[in-house]
Amino acid sequence: MDVDTTVSAIVSMEIRGAGKIARAGASALSYFAENYSGTDLAPFMKELNDARDKILGSRPTAVSLWNGVHSTLKDVDTCASVEEAKELIISNAERFNKESLGAVKLIGEMGAKRIQDGDVILTHCNSSAALSVIKTAHAQGKKFRVYATESRPWRQGILTVNELAKEGIDITLIIDSAVRSVMKHVTKVFVGADTITSHGSLINKIGTSQLALAANEARVQFYVCSETYKFSPMTLYGDMVTIEERDQDEVVMGADIDGRVKIFNPVFDSTPGKYIDAIITEVGLISPGSVYNIMVSKLGNVILQN
Ligand code: RUB
């Protein structure tokens, strides 16, 4: 897909989820490079930078998108010709997407070892990484059941329940406010990640922190499934994670609301590391306290380019 189509699809949430938007951003830059017909480097770089900014602006607070785009553009400024730059962008994007999908698979394999017969799992929103764990365990023949939250206002939970039902998994949809009530039946929580900070906090779909608190209260294990490119290099330098706020219409959905009512629609919330039993990544199960070391060793180059 070209840059403009990708940007509109991300803005309209047709493409959503941290991993999917990161791969879409990388693919859009690859498409741009593949279809660029000029031969002068200066205008190429200018158009490339415009494309980068448009893509980053489509979901400006998403670190996955930032990392996907910057991995794709890695070393492009050292290229001596348009041809060389195009080749590099295409191969960088291909590598990022391949590694990203590979990470989801590895997370599924490692996370599935934490699921046993008889488990009752709770998940939130629609996370490819968390669902990879659940689907892998099911494919291994394990017998368990799953609760999924509706995840208002976008109701990504509907995607989750349909996806799991199609696999033949025993799945029950609940409304978001039923989380604490069903927690007494739950044995493990698996959620995805939009961003992980350098000190091991999780930023994920609004309501995730409620799952974590309820799990903590009920002594239920709370697992986060996250590719390492969701680790935020900016937080290493003390930057706070900006929580995306979306349109108020998403909340009221055509309801007759008095014009004096204010509406607040934050998309993500923050769960401190102390509520997380483990972060399941493609480099293994880690504690929130070890995010810093992995961030520095894996993203060192990207951090230095920032
Ligand atoms: C989606 C969401 C998901 C993470 C991880 O929010 O919070 O849990 O993005 O998803 P939105 P994945 O629908 O607002 O994008 O594991 O697929 O990367």
Tab-separated table of N, CA, C and O and ligand atoms in Angstrom, residues 13 15-21 23 59 64 104 124-131 154 156 159 191-195 203-206 208 225-227 229-230 244 246 267-268, ligand 1:
chain	number	residue	atom	x	y	z
A	13	MET	N	-8.193	3.541	11.941
A	13	MET	CA	-8.122	2.318	12.751
A	13	MET	C	-8.434	1.048	11.954
A	13	MET	O	-8.647	-0.004	12.527
A	15	ILE	N	-6.202	-0.239	10.101
A	15	ILE	CA	-4.996	-0.955	10.524
A	15	ILE	C	-4.720	-0.475	11.942
A	15	ILE	O	-4.558	0.721	12.181
A	16	ARG	N	-4.706	-1.409	12.887
A	16	ARG	CA	-4.498	-1.032	14.290
A	16	ARG	C	-3.756	-2.161	14.986
A	16	ARG	O	-3.579	-3.233	14.434
A	17	GLY	N	-3.352	-1.864	16.241
A	17	GLY	CA	-2.523	-2.830	16.959
A	17	GLY	C	-1.072	-2.449	16.695
A	17	GLY	O	-0.690	-2.189	15.548
A	18	ALA	N	-0.282	-2.431	17.782
A	18	ALA	CA	1.077	-1.892	17.688
A	18	ALA	C	1.923	-2.588	16.623
A	18	ALA	O	2.635	-1.932	15.856
A	19	GLY	N	1.871	-3.911	16.569
A	19	GLY	CA	2.691	-4.644	15.596
A	19	GLY	C	2.254	-4.362	14.173
A	19	GLY	O	3.085	-4.122	13.283
A	20	LYS	N	0.946	-4.375	13.953
A	20	LYS	CA	0.425	-4.199	12.583
A	20	LYS	C	0.748	-2.806	12.049
A	20	LYS	O	1.118	-2.666	10.873
A	21	ILE	N	0.626	-1.771	12.897
A	21	ILE	CA	0.917	-0.434	12.363
A	21	ILE	C	2.416	-0.280	12.085
A	21	ILE	O	2.808	0.381	11.130
A	23	ARG	N	4.476	-2.661	11.065
A	23	ARG	CA	4.766	-3.348	9.793
A	23	ARG	C	4.171	-2.574	8.616
A	23	ARG	O	4.772	-2.488	7.547
A	59	ARG	N	-0.179	7.969	13.854
A	59	ARG	CA	-0.457	7.570	15.249
A	59	ARG	C	0.755	8.022	16.046
A	59	ARG	O	1.650	7.233	16.361
A	64	SER	N	6.016	1.679	18.521
A	64	SER	CA	6.234	0.564	17.578
A	64	SER	C	6.383	1.135	16.165
A	64	SER	O	7.258	0.722	15.406
A	104	VAL	N	6.496	-12.589	16.952
A	104	VAL	CA	5.148	-12.968	17.415
A	104	VAL	C	5.067	-14.495	17.557
A	104	VAL	O	4.499	-15.029	18.520
A	124	HIS	N	-7.226	-8.862	26.965
A	124	HIS	CA	-7.844	-7.540	26.819
A	124	HIS	C	-7.567	-7.019	25.416
A	124	HIS	O	-6.482	-7.252	24.876
A	125	CYS	N	-8.518	-6.303	24.844
A	125	CYS	CA	-8.350	-5.696	23.526
A	125	CYS	C	-8.066	-6.776	22.474
A	125	CYS	O	-8.624	-7.877	22.539
A	126	ASN	N	-7.172	-6.486	21.531
A	126	ASN	CA	-6.851	-7.453	20.483
A	126	ASN	C	-5.366	-7.346	20.199
A	126	ASN	O	-4.913	-6.450	19.507
A	127	SER	N	-4.621	-8.273	20.792
A	127	SER	CA	-3.164	-8.258	20.648
A	127	SER	C	-2.715	-9.511	19.912
A	127	SER	O	-2.960	-10.630	20.368
A	128	SER	N	-2.013	-9.313	18.783
A	128	SER	CA	-1.513	-10.468	18.018
A	128	SER	C	-0.555	-11.296	18.858
A	128	SER	O	-0.528	-12.520	18.754
A	129	ALA	N	0.252	-10.602	19.678
A	129	ALA	CA	1.250	-11.329	20.475
A	129	ALA	C	0.559	-12.173	21.548
A	129	ALA	O	0.903	-13.348	21.743
A	130	ALA	N	-0.414	-11.591	22.241
A	130	ALA	CA	-1.124	-12.350	23.284
A	130	ALA	C	-1.913	-13.494	22.649
A	130	ALA	O	-1.938	-14.619	23.167
A	131	LEU	N	-2.533	-13.233	21.502
A	131	LEU	CA	-3.325	-14.288	20.857
A	131	LEU	C	-2.438	-15.383	20.280
A	131	LEU	O	-2.845	-16.537	20.177
A	154	TRP	N	-13.709	1.119	20.976
A	154	TRP	CA	-13.604	0.536	19.626
A	154	TRP	C	-14.041	-0.922	19.558
A	154	TRP	O	-14.156	-1.484	18.489
A	156	GLN	N	-12.451	-3.745	20.235
A	156	GLN	CA	-11.517	-4.678	19.595
A	156	GLN	C	-11.697	-6.098	20.131
A	156	GLN	O	-11.240	-7.066	19.506
A	159	LEU	N	-13.092	-8.544	17.718
A	159	LEU	CA	-12.114	-9.182	16.824
A	159	LEU	C	-11.505	-10.392	17.522
A	159	LEU	O	-11.349	-11.468	16.942
A	191	VAL	N	-1.795	-10.173	28.177
A	191	VAL	CA	-2.139	-8.964	27.410
A	191	VAL	C	-0.973	-8.598	26.499
A	191	VAL	O	0.158	-9.064	26.707
A	192	GLY	N	-1.243	-7.751	25.530
A	192	GLY	CA	-0.196	-7.262	24.637
A	192	GLY	C	0.419	-5.981	25.194
A	192	GLY	O	0.166	-5.594	26.347
A	193	ALA	N	1.219	-5.335	24.368
A	193	ALA	CA	1.868	-4.088	24.781
A	193	ALA	C	1.890	-3.112	23.620
A	193	ALA	O	2.128	-3.506	22.474
A	194	ASP	N	1.607	-1.864	23.936
A	194	ASP	CA	1.855	-0.817	22.942
A	194	ASP	C	3.246	-0.272	23.130
A	194	ASP	O	3.981	-0.046	22.183
A	195	THR	N	3.607	-0.054	24.389
A	195	THR	CA	4.921	0.490	24.721
A	195	THR	C	5.367	-0.104	26.051
A	195	THR	O	4.538	-0.327	26.934
A	203	ILE	N	2.539	0.231	28.799
A	203	ILE	CA	1.497	1.119	28.284
A	203	ILE	C	0.699	0.266	27.300
A	203	ILE	O	1.256	-0.259	26.328
A	204	ASN	N	-0.576	0.103	27.574
A	204	ASN	CA	-1.413	-0.724	26.696
A	204	ASN	C	-2.850	-0.209	26.755
A	204	ASN	O	-3.145	0.751	27.485
A	205	LYS	N	-3.715	-0.840	25.984
A	205	LYS	CA	-5.114	-0.400	25.849
A	205	LYS	C	-5.716	0.002	27.186
A	205	LYS	O	-5.549	-0.698	28.181
A	206	ILE	N	-6.440	1.112	27.158
A	206	ILE	CA	-7.078	1.617	28.372
A	206	ILE	C	-7.837	0.473	29.066
A	206	ILE	O	-8.545	-0.295	28.409
A	208	THR	N	-6.133	-1.859	30.815
A	208	THR	CA	-5.147	-2.906	31.124
A	208	THR	C	-4.735	-2.836	32.594
A	208	THR	O	-4.591	-3.855	33.269
A	225	CYS	N	2.817	-9.743	26.695
A	225	CYS	CA	3.432	-10.331	25.493
A	225	CYS	C	3.898	-9.175	24.611
A	225	CYS	O	3.068	-8.414	24.096
A	226	SER	N	5.204	-9.028	24.469
A	226	SER	CA	5.702	-7.830	23.779
A	226	SER	C	6.976	-8.078	22.986
A	226	SER	O	7.983	-8.528	23.542
A	227	GLU	N	6.949	-7.734	21.704
A	227	GLU	CA	8.169	-7.732	20.905
A	227	GLU	C	9.063	-6.604	21.444
A	227	GLU	O	8.558	-5.577	21.917
A	229	TYR	N	10.716	-4.381	20.005
A	229	TYR	CA	10.670	-3.055	19.360
A	229	TYR	C	9.538	-2.192	19.932
A	229	TYR	O	9.347	-1.056	19.498
A	230	LYS	N	8.813	-2.730	20.922
A	230	LYS	CA	7.847	-1.885	21.624
A	230	LYS	C	8.484	-1.234	22.849
A	230	LYS	O	7.837	-0.493	23.586
A	244	GLU	N	-2.200	8.637	23.954
A	244	GLU	CA	-3.056	9.133	22.866
A	244	GLU	C	-4.477	9.390	23.385
A	244	GLU	O	-5.027	8.598	24.134
A	246	ARG	N	-8.300	10.185	21.802
A	246	ARG	CA	-9.014	10.185	20.531
A	246	ARG	C	-10.331	10.943	20.652
A	246	ARG	O	-10.709	11.418	21.718
A	267	VAL	N	-6.661	6.531	25.237
A	267	VAL	CA	-6.655	5.240	24.540
A	267	VAL	C	-5.845	4.181	25.287
A	267	VAL	O	-6.120	2.993	25.190
A	268	PHE	N	-4.843	4.624	26.019
A	268	PHE	CA	-3.964	3.673	26.722
A	268	PHE	C	-3.855	4.049	28.193
A	268	PHE	O	-4.189	5.175	28.572
B	1	RUB	C1	-4.311	-2.205	20.579
B	1	RUB	C2	-3.648	-2.650	21.835
B	1	RUB	C3	-2.884	-3.935	21.778
B	1	RUB	C4	-1.430	-3.616	21.484
B	1	RUB	C5	-0.612	-4.863	21.164
B	1	RUB	O1	-4.755	-0.868	20.648
B	1	RUB	O2	-3.633	-1.976	22.841
B	1	RUB	O3	-2.937	-4.602	23.009
B	1	RUB	O4	-1.340	-2.728	20.392
B	1	RUB	O5	-1.074	-5.422	19.962
B	1	RUB	P1	-5.381	-0.178	19.320
B	1	RUB	P2	-0.127	-6.388	19.085
B	1	RUB	O6	-6.498	-1.059	18.860
B	1	RUB	O7	-5.839	1.159	19.809
B	1	RUB	O8	-4.282	-0.071	18.294
B	1	RUB	O9	0.297	-7.502	20.000
B	1	RUB	O10	-1.021	-6.860	17.966
B	1	RUB	O11	1.033	-5.582	18.589
